[in-house]
Amino acid sequence: MKELSIRALQRSATTIALSVLATGVAGQGADDGKDDWTLHAQHIYTAAGDAIEGGTVRVENGKIVSVRSGGGSGALEAFAITPGMIDLTPGIDMGHVSVEQSTEAVFGQSAALGLDLFSYRWDRILKSGVTTVMASAPDYNVFSGLSLCLKTGGEKTISARLVKQDVALRAAVGTQPSSGNRPPRGSEPLNFYFRRPTTRMGVEWLFRKSYYDTISAQQSGDSDNRVRDDILGKTLLGQLPLAVKAMATQDVRTAIFLKEEFGIQRMILTHAVEAWREPELVQRSGVGVCLPPFRASGRHPDGFANDAYFLPLQAAKDLFDLGVPIALSAQDGSEAGSRLGNQAGFAIRGGLSFEAALAAVTIQPASMVAIDETVGSIEVGKDADLVLWSGMPFEPTSQIIGVLLDGQLVVDPRGDSE
Amino acid sequence: MNSNMKTQRGIQRSRNTFFFAALIALGATLSAQTDGKIVVEAGRIITLAGEDIENGVIVIDNGRITAIGPAGEIEKPWDAPVVGGPAFTAFPGFIEAHTSSGMDRPNENFEVAPFLDIRDSIDPVSYYFEDCLRWGITTINVQQGAGCVIGARGMVVRPVGMTVEEMMVRPKYGLKISAIPKRGKSRSTQMQSLRYAFDDLRRYLEGLVEKERDERGQARREALFQGRDVEGEKNKGRAMGGTAWKVDGLEIIPRGAIDEKHEPLLDLVEGRYMIFFHCGSPIDVPHAIEIAETNGFLERTVLVLDEDCWKAADAIAKAGVPVILDGGLVDQRRDPLTGEERETFVPEVFEEKGITYAISSENWNDRSLWYQAALATGLGLSRDKALAAVTRTPAEILGLSDDVGTLEVGKFGNVCLFTGDPLSVTTWVDKVVIEGRPVYDRADDVRNRHLLEGVTPQGTAPPVADEGDEHDGDHEEEHQDEDEDHHEDKDEEHGEEHQDEEKEG
Amino acid sequence: MLANLSLYLTVLAPTGLLAYTPQTAGDLVVVRAERLILTPGNELAPGVVLIEDGRIVGVGGDLATPEGARELSGKVACAGFIDPWSSLGLDPQSVRDNATNPAVRTADAVDPWHAPHLRLEALRGGVTSARVQAGISAPLGGIGVLLGLSEADSPILLEDACVSATLGVSRPRKVDIFDRISEVDRLVGLIEKGRAYRESQVEYNHEIEEWEKNVAEKEKELEEDFKKAKKKREKDLEKAEEKGSEFKEKRYREDKKPKRPKFDVVSEILARVAHGELTLVVEVHRSAELRRLLTNTADFDRLRLVIVGATEALDHVDALAERRIPTIVWPAPIGDVRRDEYSEHDLSLAGELERAGVLVLLGGGGGPHARELRMLAALAVSQGLDRDGALAAITTRPARAFDVAGRVGALKSGMDADVLVFDGDPLDTTSKLLYCLSKGEVVVE
């Protein structure tokens, strides 16, 4: 008598989900050893120099052991291979439930605490070719704690997936941090939402106050918040980048002026829709810019400000030509056509060269958060995070036919993967 | 709220200024040649009716293609202007199989409003039509949105013209019916309204016939009584056509006596309109087929489908109707029990079942038909099929195959000149010719420069207010000052689990 | 209707329930049980059921297994359960729609693609059919449907099962008693309107017949007299011409044609209710409304009433028992969501009603889950409901109340093969459901 147990199925949902991804698990490791692979493609775009025409990549024990031209065919064939892509602002946060409500300036908490690795979004991002992401708390606070970088697949624990802990301090200027706050009205003065900034300038004030207090504490030796001082101190010393969400032109200016005022060494502007409007300022400040997804209308609504900002297609190229480090992001886009690879395609449409677009989704975001020693390009010694394409990468007519993460084949290019 | 409205009007004004500036640039070219005679040269001509032509020439006269072939074989008329060159790839314009964009508002409050015509709602100045030119769409089937029970009559237009008449390719073309519940309704009440509309029509017609018969009978008796000669009454109407239910005796009613609310419905039942039946979920498909079959217009029905209607593909195959794929190309669903994600490439399902399908960009205004076709290729559809789904097949479905869909002698001279392969992300539409008239040149496209470079040309105001996304109904995306924000994930909305779990009460 | 059925065939194919091992219809199945419950209180021990082509073709103490038949055996076998108060298998928006009226058809809300796992769960709980309702909380719901829960040929057993209404459910709770009473009056008024509508239709039919007869006779007369009339007219015309006076035609008078009563779709359906052709299912909890409902509907001698909820029905057992009104009770454990916070809800309700002579049925409360029905029945038994009565309350009684007693609810030759096989007494919650057959197909094993 067969007993069907839905509960048993639910318990092993993980296994099922993973096994669906890794179809042909039985046929894995066609080479010697379980996770050793030889990949061959007509074009290998390493993001570390010139493309290799007709080359092979050898992967062993989760690392890349060789990259060379020639080599005949391998177990896995593709038209092109690129490094696994990296997204600094992916759509995997858990919404308001992971936002610290007691204060607008959160320093010591890591975004890792608020992640749900069982969310289906991880699988989606992984299948879209993004192997590493920077996970941050949602930007409802002025300072939202520490972000971390982790892989998008593998065992569902933070420790197994961790690439680097505490890669950046997350901050935001603009309207989002103040959007949930109300000015005091009528009774209920004890509601803690009332005590927080309710405008853009209030947000900036809190930002400035935090740094001011830290610097005062450093000078006087007396501190009311040692965690804050420690972390903000690191940003001043350049040991920790500050990743700031700055959508509108005025937000970009505010962020850069704050950087220059306090001497924050490393800053990344994320969701930076209108960074292109301040080219000289952005260039001279040395900030890195992480762009949002491109939209055909160019218009990016800001629900919190009841406003909209404009991003032209050429923005990536313009910033690149000025020498500004740029990264691209898919943000919440997980549908076919809106994924990170497609964003690189649009950047190319706007005039960016292929190599620069490739870098903007691989080595550049990696170097912005200092994880470029382990990921971001196809080089010997780095993690075996690779994406196999059926055609020219980033063209909408191309499909991602294979993904390797830490040497594990998570999307199999051989036979049916559906 | 008031200040908002004023700003809106202000925005409207500056938007119009911007557009008119752009249009003047375009208009210059428009007025230059008005007789529809032109020669198009291209390094490669994709005809979609056979092999591509290398270094080819298309001759268009009186708006139609009179010759097409390799440059050496075609004689070019001496008095026709020449556009294009070896750097370009010529391509028949894309055909938008179904859209509700380009209108003042896509939906009407009336539930059953087949007496309305969207020609009164199309906005020739809308950005949508400008975007069509920019992306190479040259024929558009505009229909009412899905927020109706039975909607207005639609039309097929070209994206050029300052008035609706200039834009018109086929007026009074098609009627929109929606199985998706209109706001405030559920599926069962929507179906009731649909059935009721036709029942009401039948009762109305029967009532008319009965009344006329009674009057005639009485008149006859009166004449008999008075000793007058009885004249035979001529039947001033037409017997009821159609393949389903009929009202006996309708020929005695002159068609003009049927009120304007019921007349288009009668035409519908008699099979005179193409029907675009919008389905939002698999259960809508058998409902739609039932309504169409019972009321005699199944043969003229085209189903407009949202993503997950592919599950009802068997029913569609059985009914033998063509479909327009209105949702995204890929349906992503999560199994509520196992949490497993399942992705279905929708066109492939229809391909396998042998159902005629066209791809529409309605829900993807952002990227348009070329992008849809490109993505479809990447997802597994062959290049030929992907291209057909946005050109030849919509032409077929709309009954316009004689005029558009491919580059062949006798068809409209609708040609797009691309800077490269139409499906590549690096390619742009450089010029567009519609019925032999050059109507778009990227060099003069002011707004495209804005979209590409962010440059606002002097003398114009930046187009701040955009069409934005389509509304299905008239709700505004308001963001309230709430502490909590909902990341309403698309799947969670479709997610079966959440709704069921609550017990009634 | 036929179109509907065949569409469902093609439509249900790709749904893919998880535990499905489909066998083609036409298969022979033999069910053997140590205890065969034909109807509660009527058992064969041991018993055998022979099934062919989705129907029960034989029931007996001992039958030989024919060749090619699949044999299933267990301790106890009984008919599949029927949940008479459910919204399973329906599109949830239609269920919640409070703007329904009897012209809305629940059949349109049956959505085979929506949550198929819930249907599977129900089958695993032994529920093989359910009465479902669009607008389940609406003052007047759509026309309800008896739904079979498997993917067999036609999921709908009976498309016009009943008209539903609710009293004191759809409106906000803090409503005063006179408003609540007026809801009852409104409902009864609508039924009365339906009855009057039907009467006026019948009257109209008589009148029109009469009138047409008269008119036909008259016309015949006129035709016979035409020549005379014509001659007379010509003479009169001449006379008038000679005299120079105006010629006036004779005035013709005839009886006016009787006017057809204006078509009212809701009254049409309520007329059927008033005449007992459709059951009226009313969800009512509180004593005052229930009393008024019972009183006011007593005048409709053919009205078939079913009460749902009946939380405070203990005050009215006499009327309910006397009129044999099926009363559907939801024996939900304490702590469950109540519809009406002003009423008490006691598990012993079912037992007490039955002891007072009321015809008690058990239902799932109108939610999309039906899997707990067996457990709820067991709970009711623990609180005083008679065992056989509990089993009848989820099999034979709902079948009879909703006019499908010839098809489901019992194990009799000729009925649909909805059979359950347990390894113990069905009302024993430790018993396991070994097999569930729906229309002859083993859908759970």
Short mmCIF file of C-alpha atoms in Angstrom, two decimals, chain B residues 181-193 195-196 199-200 203 206-207 210-211 213-214 217-230 281-287 289-290 293-294 308-316 318-319 335-338 342 353 494-497 499-505, chain C residues 3-4 6-8 10-11 13-14 18 87 91-97 99-101 103-118 134 136-137 173 204 208 211 215 218-219 222-223 225-226 229-230 233 249-254 257 260 263 265 330 336-339 364-369 371-372:
data_model
loop_
_atom_site.label_atom_id
_atom_site.label_comp_id
_atom_site.label_asym_id
_atom_site.label_seq_id
_atom_site.Cartn_x
_atom_site.Cartn_y
_atom_site.Cartn_z
CA PRO B 181 -14.17 40.23 -14.04
CA LYS B 182 -14.74 43.92 -14.33
CA ARG B 183 -13.86 45.74 -11.16
CA GLY B 184 -16.47 44.99 -8.56
CA LYS B 185 -17.37 41.67 -10.05
CA SER B 186 -16.23 38.13 -9.63
CA ARG B 187 -16.04 35.50 -12.34
CA SER B 188 -19.49 34.17 -11.69
CA THR B 189 -21.13 37.59 -11.82
CA GLN B 190 -19.11 38.47 -14.91
CA MET B 191 -20.39 35.36 -16.65
CA GLN B 192 -23.87 36.19 -15.57
CA SER B 193 -23.57 39.63 -17.10
CA ARG B 195 -25.11 35.61 -20.57
CA TYR B 196 -27.61 38.23 -19.59
CA ASP B 199 -30.50 36.87 -23.27
CA ASP B 200 -31.55 40.46 -23.07
CA ARG B 203 -35.82 39.07 -25.49
CA GLU B 206 -38.48 38.83 -29.76
CA GLY B 207 -40.33 41.71 -28.19
CA GLU B 210 -44.04 40.31 -31.36
CA LYS B 211 -45.07 43.93 -31.24
CA ARG B 213 -46.72 41.15 -35.62
CA ASP B 214 -49.44 42.29 -33.27
CA GLY B 217 -52.41 41.66 -37.21
CA GLN B 218 -54.51 44.41 -35.76
CA ALA B 219 -54.10 46.58 -38.83
CA ARG B 220 -55.22 43.71 -40.98
CA ARG B 221 -58.25 43.06 -38.87
CA GLU B 222 -59.12 46.70 -38.90
CA ALA B 223 -58.87 46.78 -42.65
CA LEU B 224 -61.00 43.71 -42.94
CA PHE B 225 -63.55 45.25 -40.66
CA GLN B 226 -63.63 48.47 -42.54
CA GLY B 227 -63.78 46.81 -45.87
CA ARG B 228 -60.52 48.17 -47.11
CA ASP B 229 -58.24 46.12 -49.23
CA VAL B 230 -55.41 44.70 -47.30
CA SER B 281 -6.86 32.74 -16.10
CA PRO B 282 -7.40 29.20 -17.39
CA ILE B 283 -10.99 29.00 -16.19
CA ASP B 284 -11.90 31.94 -18.42
CA VAL B 285 -11.08 29.98 -21.54
CA PRO B 286 -13.91 27.43 -21.41
CA HIS B 287 -16.24 30.21 -20.37
CA ILE B 289 -15.59 29.41 -25.72
CA GLU B 290 -18.99 28.60 -24.33
CA GLU B 293 -20.27 29.06 -29.27
CA THR B 294 -23.71 29.57 -27.80
CA ASP B 308 -1.26 31.19 -17.23
CA CYS B 309 -4.02 30.51 -19.71
CA TRP B 310 -1.72 28.08 -21.45
CA LYS B 311 -3.08 25.50 -19.02
CA ALA B 312 -6.29 25.55 -20.99
CA ALA B 313 -4.49 24.94 -24.28
CA ASP B 314 -6.35 21.71 -24.92
CA ALA B 315 -9.70 23.43 -24.83
CA ILE B 316 -8.37 26.11 -27.17
CA LYS B 318 -10.39 21.80 -29.61
CA ALA B 319 -12.25 25.01 -30.31
CA ASP B 335 3.68 24.86 -6.40
CA PRO B 336 1.90 25.74 -3.16
CA LEU B 337 2.70 22.39 -1.65
CA THR B 338 6.34 21.83 -2.48
CA ARG B 342 7.97 25.93 -12.43
CA LYS B 353 -0.67 21.97 -29.76
CA HIS B 494 -1.32 34.47 -8.03
CA GLY B 495 -0.34 32.20 -5.19
CA GLU B 496 -3.16 29.80 -4.60
CA GLU B 497 -2.40 29.25 -0.96
CA GLN B 499 -6.73 33.02 -0.30
CA ASP B 500 -7.82 29.54 0.52
CA GLU B 501 -6.43 29.38 3.96
CA GLU B 502 -8.92 31.71 5.54
CA LYS B 503 -12.16 30.14 6.54
CA GLU B 504 -15.26 32.01 5.56
CA GLY B 505 -16.41 34.38 8.20
CA ALA C 3 -20.65 21.70 -24.38
CA ASN C 4 -19.83 22.29 -20.73
CA SER C 6 -16.94 18.00 -23.00
CA LEU C 7 -15.01 21.15 -22.28
CA TYR C 8 -14.41 19.98 -18.75
CA THR C 10 -10.43 18.47 -22.19
CA VAL C 11 -9.90 21.16 -19.67
CA ALA C 13 -6.58 16.89 -18.36
CA PRO C 14 -3.43 18.83 -17.52
CA LEU C 18 -0.28 14.61 -7.01
CA SER C 87 -16.80 26.32 -1.20
CA ASP C 91 -12.67 30.58 -7.63
CA PRO C 92 -12.27 32.39 -4.28
CA GLN C 93 -13.30 35.76 -5.56
CA SER C 94 -16.66 34.38 -6.62
CA VAL C 95 -17.09 32.77 -3.23
CA ARG C 96 -16.55 36.05 -1.45
CA ASP C 97 -18.63 38.10 -3.86
CA ALA C 99 -23.20 41.07 -4.89
CA THR C 100 -24.55 37.82 -6.24
CA ASN C 101 -28.14 37.02 -6.96
CA ALA C 103 -29.23 34.46 -11.60
CA VAL C 104 -25.53 33.95 -10.98
CA ARG C 105 -24.44 30.40 -11.52
CA THR C 106 -21.94 28.74 -9.25
CA ALA C 107 -21.10 26.46 -12.16
CA ASP C 108 -19.28 29.45 -13.65
CA ALA C 109 -17.13 29.72 -10.57
CA VAL C 110 -15.97 26.10 -10.62
CA ASP C 111 -12.29 26.41 -11.38
CA PRO C 112 -10.43 23.13 -11.87
CA TRP C 113 -7.10 24.92 -11.98
CA HIS C 114 -7.49 26.66 -8.70
CA ALA C 115 -5.86 24.87 -5.79
CA PRO C 116 -6.21 21.31 -7.06
CA HIS C 117 -4.32 20.18 -3.98
CA LEU C 118 -7.31 21.12 -1.85
CA ALA C 134 -20.76 31.28 -5.03
CA ILE C 136 -21.66 32.03 0.18
CA SER C 137 -22.06 34.95 2.55
CA ARG C 173 -22.52 42.61 13.39
CA TYR C 204 -50.93 35.45 -18.58
CA ILE C 208 -53.15 34.98 -23.97
CA TRP C 211 -57.25 36.15 -26.40
CA VAL C 215 -58.80 36.95 -32.13
CA LYS C 218 -62.80 37.19 -34.96
CA GLU C 219 -60.41 37.25 -37.83
CA LEU C 222 -64.06 39.31 -40.56
CA GLU C 223 -62.66 37.42 -43.49
CA ASP C 225 -67.75 39.29 -43.93
CA PHE C 226 -65.09 41.06 -45.92
CA ALA C 229 -67.94 45.13 -45.74
CA LYS C 230 -66.06 46.13 -48.85
CA ARG C 233 -67.60 50.85 -47.79
CA GLU C 249 -63.80 54.93 -41.53
CA LYS C 250 -65.63 52.72 -39.14
CA ARG C 251 -63.97 52.48 -35.83
CA TYR C 252 -62.53 49.10 -35.10
CA ARG C 253 -62.24 47.93 -31.59
CA GLU C 254 -60.84 44.76 -30.22
CA LYS C 257 -53.76 41.94 -25.95
CA ARG C 260 -46.72 39.84 -20.71
CA PHE C 263 -39.15 39.54 -17.33
CA VAL C 265 -34.61 36.86 -13.91
CA TRP C 330 -20.87 22.78 11.56
CA ASP C 336 -12.55 28.29 15.53
CA VAL C 337 -13.62 31.38 13.74
CA ARG C 338 -17.27 32.11 14.30
CA ARG C 339 -19.43 33.81 11.86
CA GLY C 364 -17.63 22.00 6.74
CA GLY C 365 -18.62 25.55 7.48
CA GLY C 366 -18.42 26.90 3.97
CA GLY C 367 -14.67 27.01 3.66
CA PRO C 368 -12.56 25.57 0.87
CA HIS C 369 -11.40 22.71 3.05
CA ARG C 371 -10.84 17.21 4.57
CA GLU C 372 -11.93 17.51 8.18
#
